[in-house]
Amino acid sequence: MPGSNITLKQLSSILGVSISTISKALNDSHEISDVTKKRIVEMAKLHNYQPNKIAVGLKSGKTNTIAVVIPSVQNSFFARALYGIESLISETNFNIIVCLTKESHAKEVETFNMLSNGVVDGFIVAVSEETQNLQSYDHFTNVMENGKSVVMFDRVIDSVNCGKVTTNDFTALSEATQTLIGSERKHIVLLSTIHKLNVGKQRTQGYIKAMNTAGFPTVILESDAEHAGAVMADYLSSNPVDGIIGLDTDASLSALKAVRLSGRQIPKDVAVIGYVSERMAHNLTPELTTINQHSYTIGNAAARMIVESIRSKSKEMQQVVVSSTLSVRGSS
Amino acid sequence: MPGSNITLKQLSSILGVSISTISKALNDSHEISDVTKKRIVEMAKLHNYQPNKIAVGLKSGKTNTIAVVIPSVQNSFFARALYGIESLISETNFNIIVCLTKESHAKEVETFNMLSNGVVDGFIVAVSEETQNLQSYDHFTNVMENGKSVVMFDRVIDSVNCGKVTTNDFTALSEATQTLIGSERKHIVLLSTIHKLNVGKQRTQGYIKAMNTAGFPTVILESDAEHAGAVMADYLSSNPVDGIIGLDTDASLSALKAVRLSGRQIPKDVAVIGYVSERMAHNLTPELTTINQHSYTIGNAAARMIVESIRSKSKEMQQVVVSSTLSVRGSS
DNA sequence: CTGAAAGCGCTTACAG
DNA sequence: CTGAAAGCGCTTACAG
């Protein structure tokens, strides 16, 4: 079908029937007789008629589009969560617009303002680091006041009253720490490059709790991603260490490398547990024991929640927790 | 500002000025006097007026939205290419809709049909494996006939006359092979899990060319991702091998593992070159020599191309090649 | 310089 | 059962 897409108006002049009748027929209205319905549907198919979504959106006030606002897609957690979101959404009549904030508050605010009027029906968001630090949440409440649904996942703000999907970070870390303690480790170090994020704080608390319960001193090393390896190496050079927990991918990989360079054996001398993707865990030497966040499931749950929220227009906000699990491999 | 977004109509009744005047004032038309312009702009700001993008889109026939249709976002190449696309797009007044085909032809076709009428102005696409196999390209030509711009990257169809961003796969492989030959390797094996893709075929040709020139026999092992390790191990167990090139991430990781399990040393006994992300390359033991595709640059170029194409409405299609480079690390 | 009118492509009360 | 009219929120010729 060359040329631009055919419209109801054009169809109307072809068929000699009014636009309203055509619209109703194509939407299978009971008002229209089966005979004309059939005629219209056939002609529409012949001309490959596709309703203009923009026009439908303007009329209905719904766009069937959801914004996914996340810090990055390089991070395997977000990549896989996005996959989970997309998988669920693609089974509905919604589309997703993806916006990457790169941890910038300004970018996040701009995105919300840009999309809130007419472009999307709701937002799935993992809050940027900068927004968490600035504690500036007006862009969330503004769009909610304008009737848009909001669901946060992983990076969540307690004080904003929206849908939430999280993981049990506190418990996951406390259990992982207990596992190390159970295998006779005493000098367990925590390495983190995400101490500024709420998730990082939660995880750290879980570690502290388990260590306190066991009566062991806590050692918490915090650094940016670039220097994590050096920080770890430095500590290793003059302290006893028989266990390390990496709180995020950068910390985990840095820890492995630092131990390797120090000449110690994993897991004989030092056991390591970390956060990396399944695929990477399998390809490290030795394979890394990981805390698995089930990112796909988290994304899926967030998508399901926002679709339900938009469809039901209900104001009550759900909260879902997807538990992390420990996948024990060669490093512990 | 509680309640729903304010419209020109509401602004009009507040200010006692016609809708047309307000529209012109906000679009800074020279037709409007500075005095009223100022009054209107101030009031609009006070009420946090945001133009309804859907209405603007319907009127103008432009949506300022671009579809990015890719097989996956788990694959680090596509994740990083998407990052490159998003980075450029976010500096313009365009948005991106992301759709993941999971290598399914049906999903790809559905996406193009769904978005072609009114939702997006153009498509950036990396063609799915199934579409390449079926050689069924009508969904591309249809949207182009409807006036939408199309830019393909990485996964490209020669016979479709659209914008294209590719890499020099043939040359990159032939150079990588020559590098191994230059360091006295003779028995160089190619391992691939992407032999069904055009990129895979191109790369393989580059390898064959270099081996033929050197007068060495080619050995090409093809497998799905799941069995690549076993295929490689099997070959290693009864043949001389002093070099391996992995044509994709799965093949590269499988090759490393198979060599390791065979007890041979990398790079002393067997040199390995592969395709994995920079980050993963650094965290493998030994660090992997890689062919670096510059995915960010590729995504960036594709995004720039489609924005230019939409803005200029020109029909002439560009073709850009972003060269891959060899990053030599410990494995070769 | 300002405003009334038409129109983008639809849907949906309301008449007939 | 079919159609004319209004309207979603804008922009832009065209009048005045």
XYZ file of C-alpha atoms (C1' of nucleotides) in Angstrom:
696
model
C 0.000 0.000 0.000
C 2.061 2.958 -1.166
C 1.545 6.505 0.101
C 0.611 7.486 3.591
C -1.746 5.545 5.819
C -5.419 5.549 4.924
C -7.861 7.355 7.244
C -11.496 6.893 8.163
C -12.308 9.890 6.019
C -10.796 8.316 2.922
C -12.467 5.025 3.693
C -15.737 6.897 4.052
C -15.544 8.380 0.572
C -14.552 5.025 -0.911
C -17.455 3.199 0.703
C -20.054 5.958 0.570
C -20.758 5.474 4.275
C -20.363 8.020 7.061
C -17.230 8.229 9.163
C -19.165 7.477 12.332
C -20.587 4.284 10.889
C -17.133 3.143 9.843
C -15.656 3.897 13.210
C -18.403 1.956 14.950
C -18.165 -0.964 12.543
C -14.421 -1.291 13.046
C -14.903 -1.173 16.792
C -17.499 -3.924 16.407
C -20.363 -1.866 17.784
C -23.717 -3.646 18.083
C -25.351 -0.585 16.560
C -24.152 -1.577 13.092
C -25.769 -4.276 10.941
C -23.724 -7.347 10.196
C -23.915 -6.715 6.469
C -22.366 -3.242 6.505
C -19.970 -4.291 9.237
C -18.637 -7.014 7.012
C -18.356 -4.730 3.986
C -16.486 -2.116 5.996
C -14.144 -4.528 7.698
C -13.205 -6.109 4.391
C -12.487 -2.796 2.749
C -10.450 -1.667 5.747
C -8.379 -4.821 5.559
C -7.921 -4.415 1.828
C -6.500 -0.933 2.347
C -4.511 -2.039 5.371
C -6.238 0.493 7.575
C -4.457 1.167 10.869
C -6.143 3.528 13.324
C -4.006 6.542 14.107
C -2.949 5.948 17.695
C -2.274 9.595 18.309
C -5.809 10.588 17.401
C -7.255 7.821 19.540
C -4.995 8.946 22.362
C -6.071 12.551 22.118
C -9.724 11.592 22.157
C -9.503 9.124 24.994
C -6.899 10.863 27.099
C -5.037 7.545 27.264
C -1.903 6.834 25.265
C -1.279 3.213 26.223
C 2.332 4.128 26.716
C 4.399 3.729 29.856
C 7.671 5.479 30.609
C 10.500 3.395 32.031
C 12.939 5.757 33.719
C 16.107 4.037 34.872
C 19.674 5.143 35.563
C 21.338 2.919 32.991
C 20.994 -0.153 30.878
C 24.613 -1.249 31.033
C 24.196 -2.458 34.550
C 23.030 -6.040 34.126
C 20.461 -5.652 36.880
C 18.636 -2.901 35.027
C 19.126 -4.543 31.650
C 17.454 -7.677 32.890
C 14.758 -5.806 34.789
C 13.984 -3.936 31.574
C 13.720 -7.279 29.853
C 11.207 -8.362 32.486
C 9.244 -5.163 32.048
C 9.229 -5.417 28.275
C 8.169 -9.053 28.338
C 5.078 -8.328 30.339
C 4.214 -5.103 28.531
C 4.533 -6.720 25.115
C 1.664 -9.030 26.036
C -0.582 -6.034 26.622
C -1.618 -3.227 24.315
C 0.869 -0.870 25.954
C 4.203 0.385 24.665
C 7.193 1.512 26.680
C 9.312 4.622 26.317
C 12.745 4.142 27.866
C 14.681 7.036 29.354
C 18.104 6.721 30.919
C 18.873 9.236 33.643
C 22.561 8.417 34.111
C 21.958 9.037 37.820
C 21.195 12.706 37.085
C 18.426 14.424 39.028
C 18.012 17.100 36.344
C 17.590 14.498 33.628
C 15.036 12.622 35.714
C 12.977 15.740 36.438
C 13.098 16.801 32.795
C 11.913 13.373 31.703
C 8.959 13.427 34.063
C 7.917 16.913 33.001
C 8.374 16.120 29.336
C 6.287 12.977 29.341
C 3.640 13.792 31.896
C 1.325 15.761 29.648
C -0.243 13.468 27.133
C 2.693 11.266 26.223
C 2.450 8.494 28.799
C -0.139 7.053 31.175
C 2.318 6.117 33.862
C 5.904 5.764 34.993
C 8.046 2.856 36.115
C 11.096 4.348 37.768
C 14.280 3.333 39.543
C 15.226 6.561 41.289
C 18.570 8.113 40.369
C 21.370 8.395 42.888
C 21.350 12.182 42.741
C 17.632 12.365 43.457
C 18.105 10.151 46.494
C 20.862 12.420 47.742
C 18.979 15.664 47.108
C 15.771 14.187 48.544
C 13.865 16.217 45.996
C 10.751 14.322 44.997
C 8.363 16.930 43.590
C 8.526 15.539 40.063
C 7.039 12.282 41.346
C 4.205 13.849 43.315
C 3.441 16.319 40.515
C 2.734 13.654 37.917
C 0.724 11.671 40.436
C -1.419 14.732 41.103
C -1.943 14.931 37.363
C -3.455 11.472 37.479
C -0.481 9.431 36.279
C 0.396 6.112 37.890
C 3.876 5.676 39.319
C 5.635 2.446 40.296
C 9.136 2.467 41.747
C 11.373 -0.583 41.738
C 14.674 -1.356 43.434
C 15.523 2.312 43.956
C 12.534 3.313 46.043
C 11.560 6.399 48.067
C 9.677 5.473 51.231
C 7.988 8.831 51.636
C 6.431 8.855 48.158
C 3.060 7.132 48.152
C 3.246 5.085 44.953
C 3.478 1.433 43.921
C 6.726 -0.246 44.910
C 8.650 -3.405 44.024
C 11.703 -4.114 46.099
C 13.888 -6.934 47.249
C 14.694 -7.987 50.803
C 18.145 -6.431 50.835
C 18.534 -6.460 54.593
C 17.674 -10.136 55.005
C 19.629 -11.223 51.934
C 22.838 -9.712 53.275
C 22.321 -10.959 56.764
C 21.791 -14.480 55.425
C 24.801 -14.299 53.130
C 26.926 -13.123 56.037
C 25.611 -15.946 58.213
C 26.542 -18.426 55.493
C 30.139 -17.247 55.617
C 30.106 -17.322 59.401
C 28.713 -20.852 59.204
C 31.766 -21.932 57.229
C 34.131 -20.715 59.923
C 34.896 -17.263 58.560
C 35.497 -14.577 61.157
C 37.167 -11.679 59.404
C 34.502 -10.774 56.924
C 34.886 -7.495 55.059
C 32.163 -5.599 53.243
C 33.190 -3.736 50.071
C 30.730 -1.261 48.553
C 30.621 1.330 45.808
C 26.918 2.037 46.390
C 27.002 3.359 49.961
C 25.164 6.484 48.836
C 22.135 4.521 47.631
C 19.345 3.384 49.904
C 19.782 -0.191 48.687
C 23.430 -0.015 49.695
C 22.509 1.201 53.150
C 19.951 -1.571 53.599
C 22.405 -4.251 52.555
C 25.058 -2.879 54.854
C 22.648 -3.003 57.782
C 21.969 -6.662 57.086
C 25.701 -7.391 57.202
C 26.128 -5.426 60.439
C 23.253 -7.243 62.072
C 24.670 -10.690 61.284
C 28.191 -9.756 62.381
C 26.936 -8.220 65.617
C 24.872 -11.282 66.386
C 27.914 -13.477 65.883
C 30.033 -11.130 67.953
C 32.486 -10.332 65.163
C 33.740 -6.832 64.357
C 32.480 -5.256 61.150
C 34.778 -3.872 58.494
C 33.093 -1.704 55.885
C 35.142 -0.407 52.983
C 33.487 2.231 50.827
C 34.870 3.647 47.611
C 33.908 4.746 44.157
C 33.997 2.084 41.472
C 37.325 3.217 40.110
C 39.277 2.890 43.352
C 37.534 -0.087 44.927
C 40.298 -2.479 43.875
C 43.014 -0.321 45.410
C 41.058 0.155 48.629
C 40.558 -3.586 48.939
C 44.182 -4.373 48.104
C 45.349 -1.863 50.645
C 43.264 -3.403 53.392
C 44.301 -6.934 52.451
C 47.970 -6.024 52.661
C 47.913 -5.428 56.408
C 44.843 -7.121 57.880
C 43.519 -10.619 58.347
C 40.656 -11.363 55.942
C 38.923 -14.686 55.343
C 35.709 -13.495 53.749
C 34.588 -10.653 51.502
C 31.139 -9.585 50.425
C 30.924 -7.312 47.409
C 27.778 -5.185 47.584
C 27.511 -4.541 43.876
C 29.083 -5.625 40.598
C 32.008 -3.225 40.689
C 32.817 -4.064 44.294
C 32.547 -7.803 43.643
C 34.850 -7.806 40.631
C 37.324 -5.517 42.384
C 37.375 -7.800 45.404
C 38.095 -10.888 43.318
C 40.912 -9.156 41.536
C 42.464 -7.771 44.694
C 42.473 -11.190 46.354
C 43.956 -12.792 43.276
C 46.727 -10.209 43.092
C 47.465 -10.661 46.800
C 48.322 -14.266 46.052
C 45.660 -15.705 48.339
C 43.495 -18.606 47.234
C 39.722 -18.381 46.712
C 37.899 -19.909 48.540
C 40.570 -21.629 50.665
C 42.069 -18.459 52.161
C 39.302 -16.014 51.380
C 35.681 -16.747 50.552
C 33.940 -14.236 48.295
C 30.253 -13.535 47.772
C 29.048 -10.839 45.435
C 26.479 -9.272 43.185
C 27.054 -9.995 39.501
C 24.900 -11.371 36.713
C 24.480 -15.139 36.417
C 26.378 -15.119 33.185
C 29.350 -13.285 34.584
C 29.335 -15.423 37.724
C 29.779 -18.516 35.583
C 32.657 -17.062 33.651
C 34.787 -15.852 36.520
C 37.541 -18.054 37.919
C 36.560 -19.476 40.304
C 32.858 -19.082 39.654
C 31.414 -16.521 42.010
C 28.872 -17.238 44.712
C 26.242 -14.566 44.254
C 23.234 -12.989 45.817
C 20.738 -13.282 43.021
C 18.235 -10.450 42.813
C 15.855 -11.992 40.299
C 15.864 -8.826 38.280
C 13.599 -10.267 35.579
C 10.914 -11.064 38.146
C 11.246 -7.633 39.698
C 10.779 -5.923 36.336
C 7.875 -8.177 35.539
C 6.170 -7.380 38.835
C 6.651 -3.644 38.369
C 5.151 -3.818 34.883
C 2.190 -5.856 36.058
C 1.594 -3.410 38.872
C 1.534 -0.325 36.677
C -0.725 -1.911 34.074
C -3.191 -2.870 36.788
C -2.963 0.546 38.349
C -3.651 2.306 35.035
C -6.503 -0.009 34.124
C -8.224 0.057 37.482
C -7.510 3.749 38.122
C -7.448 2.761 41.765
C -5.541 4.909 44.199
C -4.418 2.196 46.551
C -0.764 1.451 46.205
C 0.672 -1.999 46.314
C 4.004 -3.015 47.701
C 5.654 -6.208 46.452
C 8.853 -7.795 47.732
C 10.744 -10.225 45.488
C 13.188 -12.154 47.630
C 16.839 -12.446 46.676
C 18.420 -15.880 46.908
C 21.959 -17.102 47.407
C 23.526 -19.071 44.534
C 26.510 -20.895 45.974
C 29.394 -21.459 43.541
C 33.125 -22.035 43.720
C 34.159 -18.844 45.467
C 32.725 -19.669 48.892
C -0.394 22.387 40.798
C -3.004 19.812 41.781
C -5.554 18.396 39.340
C -4.925 17.654 35.711
C -2.741 19.708 33.401
C -4.012 23.118 32.353
C -4.961 23.665 28.693
C -4.946 26.638 26.361
C -8.705 26.814 26.713
C -8.536 27.231 30.480
C -5.735 29.742 30.135
C -7.894 31.608 27.648
C -10.767 31.995 30.074
C -8.438 33.042 32.877
C -6.754 35.714 30.777
C -9.734 36.811 28.718
C -7.689 36.370 25.535
C -8.422 34.070 22.618
C -6.885 30.623 22.344
C -5.151 31.515 19.099
C -3.453 34.517 20.656
C -2.236 32.417 23.548
C -0.918 29.725 21.260
C 0.947 32.282 19.186
C 2.310 34.077 22.236
C 3.670 30.880 23.718
C 5.260 29.998 20.408
C 6.843 33.454 20.409
C 5.123 34.570 17.217
C 6.027 38.044 15.960
C 2.330 38.663 15.404
C 1.776 39.225 19.115
C 2.675 42.416 20.984
C 5.373 42.222 23.607
C 2.992 43.366 26.317
C 0.412 40.603 25.868
C 3.151 38.100 25.156
C 4.681 38.827 28.515
C 1.354 38.657 30.329
C 0.516 35.316 28.727
C 3.920 33.751 29.275
C 3.862 34.725 32.934
C 0.430 33.289 33.509
C 1.367 30.099 31.686
C 4.425 29.712 33.875
C 2.378 30.399 36.995
C 0.000 27.592 36.106
C 2.830 25.347 34.967
C 1.373 25.035 31.512
C 2.781 22.139 29.454
C 1.587 21.764 25.870
C -0.120 18.455 25.254
C 2.348 16.606 23.043
C -0.308 14.319 21.663
C -2.381 17.213 20.377
C 0.662 18.866 18.864
C 1.568 15.551 17.287
C -1.848 15.062 15.763
C -1.835 18.550 14.321
C 1.661 18.437 12.943
C 1.785 14.817 11.900
C 5.109 14.564 13.770
C 5.448 12.853 17.127
C 9.116 13.491 17.823
C 9.376 9.885 18.856
C 11.694 7.258 17.409
C 11.301 3.513 17.780
C 14.397 1.497 18.654
C 13.757 -2.103 17.653
C 16.487 -4.479 18.790
C 16.678 -8.192 19.564
C 17.710 -7.846 23.194
C 19.236 -5.573 25.759
C 21.043 -8.257 27.731
C 23.654 -8.578 25.070
C 26.248 -5.963 26.022
C 26.640 -4.845 22.430
C 23.021 -3.816 22.157
C 22.903 -2.446 25.690
C 25.782 -0.150 24.914
C 24.487 0.743 21.468
C 21.193 1.691 23.104
C 23.141 3.871 25.489
C 24.757 5.571 22.505
C 21.380 6.074 20.875
C 19.781 7.437 24.021
C 22.675 9.811 24.680
C 22.314 11.483 21.341
C 18.510 11.486 21.335
C 18.320 12.998 24.800
C 20.082 16.081 23.473
C 17.320 16.576 20.926
C 13.584 17.069 21.375
C 12.944 13.441 20.438
C 12.006 10.505 22.654
C 12.695 6.848 22.060
C 10.355 3.883 22.333
C 12.273 0.661 22.873
C 10.971 -2.682 21.618
C 12.767 -5.973 22.070
C 12.105 -8.573 19.384
C 13.857 -11.515 21.046
C 14.968 -12.471 17.521
C 11.330 -13.105 16.548
C 10.154 -12.084 13.087
C 6.526 -11.953 14.193
C 7.333 -9.625 17.067
C 9.343 -7.387 14.769
C 6.580 -7.155 12.169
C 3.961 -6.484 14.835
C 6.088 -3.704 16.298
C 6.508 -1.989 12.945
C 2.789 -2.205 12.159
C 1.819 -1.049 15.622
C 4.027 2.016 15.665
C 3.955 3.093 12.057
C 0.693 4.975 12.149
C 1.063 8.080 14.206
C 3.172 6.795 17.061
C 6.703 7.298 15.771
C 8.465 9.301 13.088
C 11.098 6.709 12.370
C 12.762 3.448 13.269
C 16.253 2.455 14.333
C 16.463 -1.296 13.947
C 18.894 -4.174 14.346
C 17.203 -6.883 12.309
C 16.195 -10.052 14.129
C 17.786 -13.380 13.313
C 14.504 -14.867 12.189
C 13.848 -12.024 9.773
C 17.281 -12.527 8.248
C 16.566 -16.208 7.798
C 13.089 -15.726 6.340
C 14.306 -12.876 4.133
C 10.923 -11.250 4.633
C 11.355 -7.498 4.598
C 7.931 -6.066 3.764
C 7.476 -4.482 7.167
C 10.513 -2.296 6.480
C 9.479 -1.188 3.023
C 5.866 -0.622 4.119
C 6.739 1.927 6.787
C 9.169 3.619 4.417
C 6.408 3.949 1.850
C 4.325 5.550 4.580
C 6.989 8.218 4.917
C 8.822 6.944 7.990
C 12.598 7.030 8.185
C 14.437 3.777 8.817
C 18.041 3.294 9.916
C 19.514 -0.173 10.394
C 22.598 -0.808 12.473
C 24.818 -3.855 12.905
C 22.148 -6.253 11.662
C 21.604 -4.821 8.224
C 19.731 -5.933 5.100
C 21.588 -4.985 1.929
C 18.535 -5.074 -0.315
C 16.526 -2.614 1.770
C 17.226 0.960 0.743
C 17.474 2.706 4.114
C 20.139 4.346 6.260
C 22.776 1.952 7.561
C 25.457 1.919 10.236
C 27.746 -1.077 10.230
C 31.183 -2.138 11.244
C 33.953 -3.533 9.079
C 33.427 -7.121 10.165
C 35.324 -8.664 7.296
C 38.437 -6.552 7.765
C 38.363 -6.772 11.551
C 38.439 -10.562 11.464
C 41.023 -10.736 8.778
C 43.272 -8.393 10.789
C 42.710 -10.288 14.022
C 43.595 -13.522 12.252
C 46.703 -11.945 10.797
C 47.744 -10.826 14.273
C 47.628 -14.417 15.482
C 49.493 -15.585 12.391
C 52.074 -12.888 13.064
C 52.758 -14.379 16.471
C 53.576 -17.761 14.992
C 50.156 -19.398 15.324
C 49.244 -21.864 12.602
C 46.339 -23.920 13.863
C 43.770 -21.216 14.341
C 40.200 -22.302 14.960
C 37.083 -20.175 14.539
C 34.249 -20.791 16.999
C 30.850 -19.225 16.275
C 27.314 -19.304 17.614
C 26.139 -16.625 15.166
C 26.730 -18.408 11.858
C 23.116 -17.770 10.876
C 23.512 -13.996 11.080
C 24.919 -11.894 8.281
C 27.478 -10.396 10.647
C 28.641 -13.908 11.488
C 29.037 -14.745 7.826
C 31.009 -11.568 7.179
C 33.349 -12.209 10.057
C 33.899 -15.783 8.987
C 34.839 -14.627 5.498
C 37.464 -12.319 6.949
C 39.006 -15.211 8.834
C 38.965 -17.448 5.757
C 40.623 -14.780 3.655
C 43.490 -14.318 6.114
C 44.031 -18.044 6.567
C 43.971 -18.667 2.831
C 46.474 -15.903 2.231
C 48.801 -17.436 4.798
C 48.266 -20.866 3.318
C 46.835 -22.371 6.493
C 43.789 -24.615 6.598
C 40.621 -23.155 8.121
C 38.723 -24.835 10.913
C 35.252 -23.444 11.536
C 33.241 -24.774 14.454
C 29.594 -23.764 14.571
C 27.187 -24.482 17.385
C 24.380 -22.987 19.398
C 25.391 -21.087 22.518
C 24.558 -23.945 24.829
C 26.834 -26.523 23.194
C 29.712 -24.323 22.066
C 31.877 -25.333 25.009
C 31.407 -29.036 24.345
C 32.087 -28.622 20.626
C 35.293 -26.744 21.362
C 36.408 -29.238 24.014
C 35.744 -32.096 21.666
C 37.876 -30.575 18.942
C 40.665 -29.685 21.364
C 40.849 -33.246 22.637
C 42.116 -34.662 19.354
C 43.541 -31.847 17.241
C 46.425 -29.416 17.372
C 45.234 -25.901 18.225
C 47.369 -22.860 18.995
C 44.851 -20.098 18.403
C 41.107 -19.582 18.771
C 38.890 -16.742 17.680
C 35.468 -16.516 19.296
C 33.037 -14.781 16.973
C 30.654 -13.611 19.663
C 30.382 -13.426 23.442
C 29.075 -16.941 23.953
C 31.687 -18.455 21.662
C 34.483 -16.464 23.300
C 33.584 -17.441 26.852
C 33.045 -21.067 25.832
C 36.444 -21.149 24.143
C 38.223 -19.793 27.199
C 36.564 -22.322 29.429
C 37.241 -25.249 27.119
C 40.941 -24.380 26.882
C 41.177 -23.976 30.634
C 39.524 -27.336 31.244
C 41.841 -28.994 28.708
C 44.736 -28.000 30.916
C 46.449 -25.884 28.276
C 47.876 -22.480 29.091
C 46.575 -19.216 27.673
C 48.302 -17.613 25.819
C 51.386 -19.854 25.905
C 49.766 -22.932 24.346
C 46.686 -21.331 22.854
C 46.075 -17.683 22.078
C 42.468 -16.507 22.273
C 40.771 -13.496 20.732
C 37.095 -12.822 21.186
C 34.092 -10.535 21.291
C 33.091 -9.528 24.809
C 32.430 -6.215 26.515
C 35.390 -4.214 27.811
C 34.257 -4.772 31.339
C 34.044 -8.515 30.990
C 37.369 -8.638 29.134
C 39.065 -7.044 32.103
C 37.576 -9.470 34.560
C 38.407 -12.709 32.818
C 41.577 -14.602 33.724
C 43.685 -13.976 31.763
C 42.198 -10.768 30.420
C 40.810 -11.368 26.970
C 42.139 -9.795 23.797
C 39.031 -8.506 22.061
C 37.764 -7.109 18.842
C 36.105 -3.947 20.051
C 33.038 -2.929 18.093
C 32.605 0.559 19.529
C 28.952 -0.081 20.156
C 28.382 3.323 21.746
C 29.678 5.079 18.643
C 27.583 2.871 16.407
C 24.419 3.667 18.357
C 25.287 7.324 18.372
C 25.806 7.367 14.617
C 22.522 5.572 13.985
C 20.665 8.062 16.178
C 22.276 11.048 14.483
C 21.420 9.610 11.096
C 17.737 9.126 11.822
C 17.317 12.535 13.395
C 18.883 14.134 10.329
C 16.762 12.026 8.053
C 13.537 12.976 9.835
C 14.421 16.654 9.991
C 15.580 16.973 6.430
C 12.915 14.669 5.007
C 15.505 13.801 2.413
C 15.264 10.504 0.633
C 18.941 9.905 0.139
C 20.228 7.193 2.397
C 23.534 7.357 4.113
C 25.826 4.495 4.903
C 28.326 4.814 7.747
C 31.003 2.335 8.759
C 32.419 2.469 12.284
C 35.637 0.487 12.321
C 36.258 -2.175 14.935
C 39.637 -2.171 16.629
C 41.721 -4.841 18.296
C 42.369 -4.423 22.030
C 45.299 -6.673 22.875
C 45.270 -8.103 26.398
C 46.699 -11.085 28.209
C 45.063 -13.868 26.207
C 47.071 -13.404 23.010
C -2.027 43.304 16.810
C -6.109 40.039 18.021
C -9.646 36.540 17.125
C -12.937 33.285 14.666
C -12.746 29.257 11.992
C -11.060 25.115 10.095
C -8.806 20.995 10.718
C -5.356 17.020 12.396
C -8.073 11.626 12.939
C -10.605 9.789 15.853
C -15.056 8.556 19.242
C -19.512 9.045 21.044
C -23.628 11.047 22.696
C -27.689 12.434 20.163
C -31.154 12.599 16.202
C -33.549 10.514 12.801
C -29.519 0.711 11.803
C -27.100 5.139 9.924
C -25.350 9.878 10.113
C -24.510 14.824 11.611
C -22.330 17.219 15.188
C -19.379 18.139 18.929
C -15.103 17.735 20.905
C -10.163 15.889 22.518
C -5.897 20.207 22.573
C -3.504 22.128 19.609
C -1.811 25.289 15.135
C -2.356 28.281 11.358
C -4.227 30.373 7.373
C -7.492 34.098 7.011
C -10.300 38.289 8.516
C -10.742 42.305 10.791
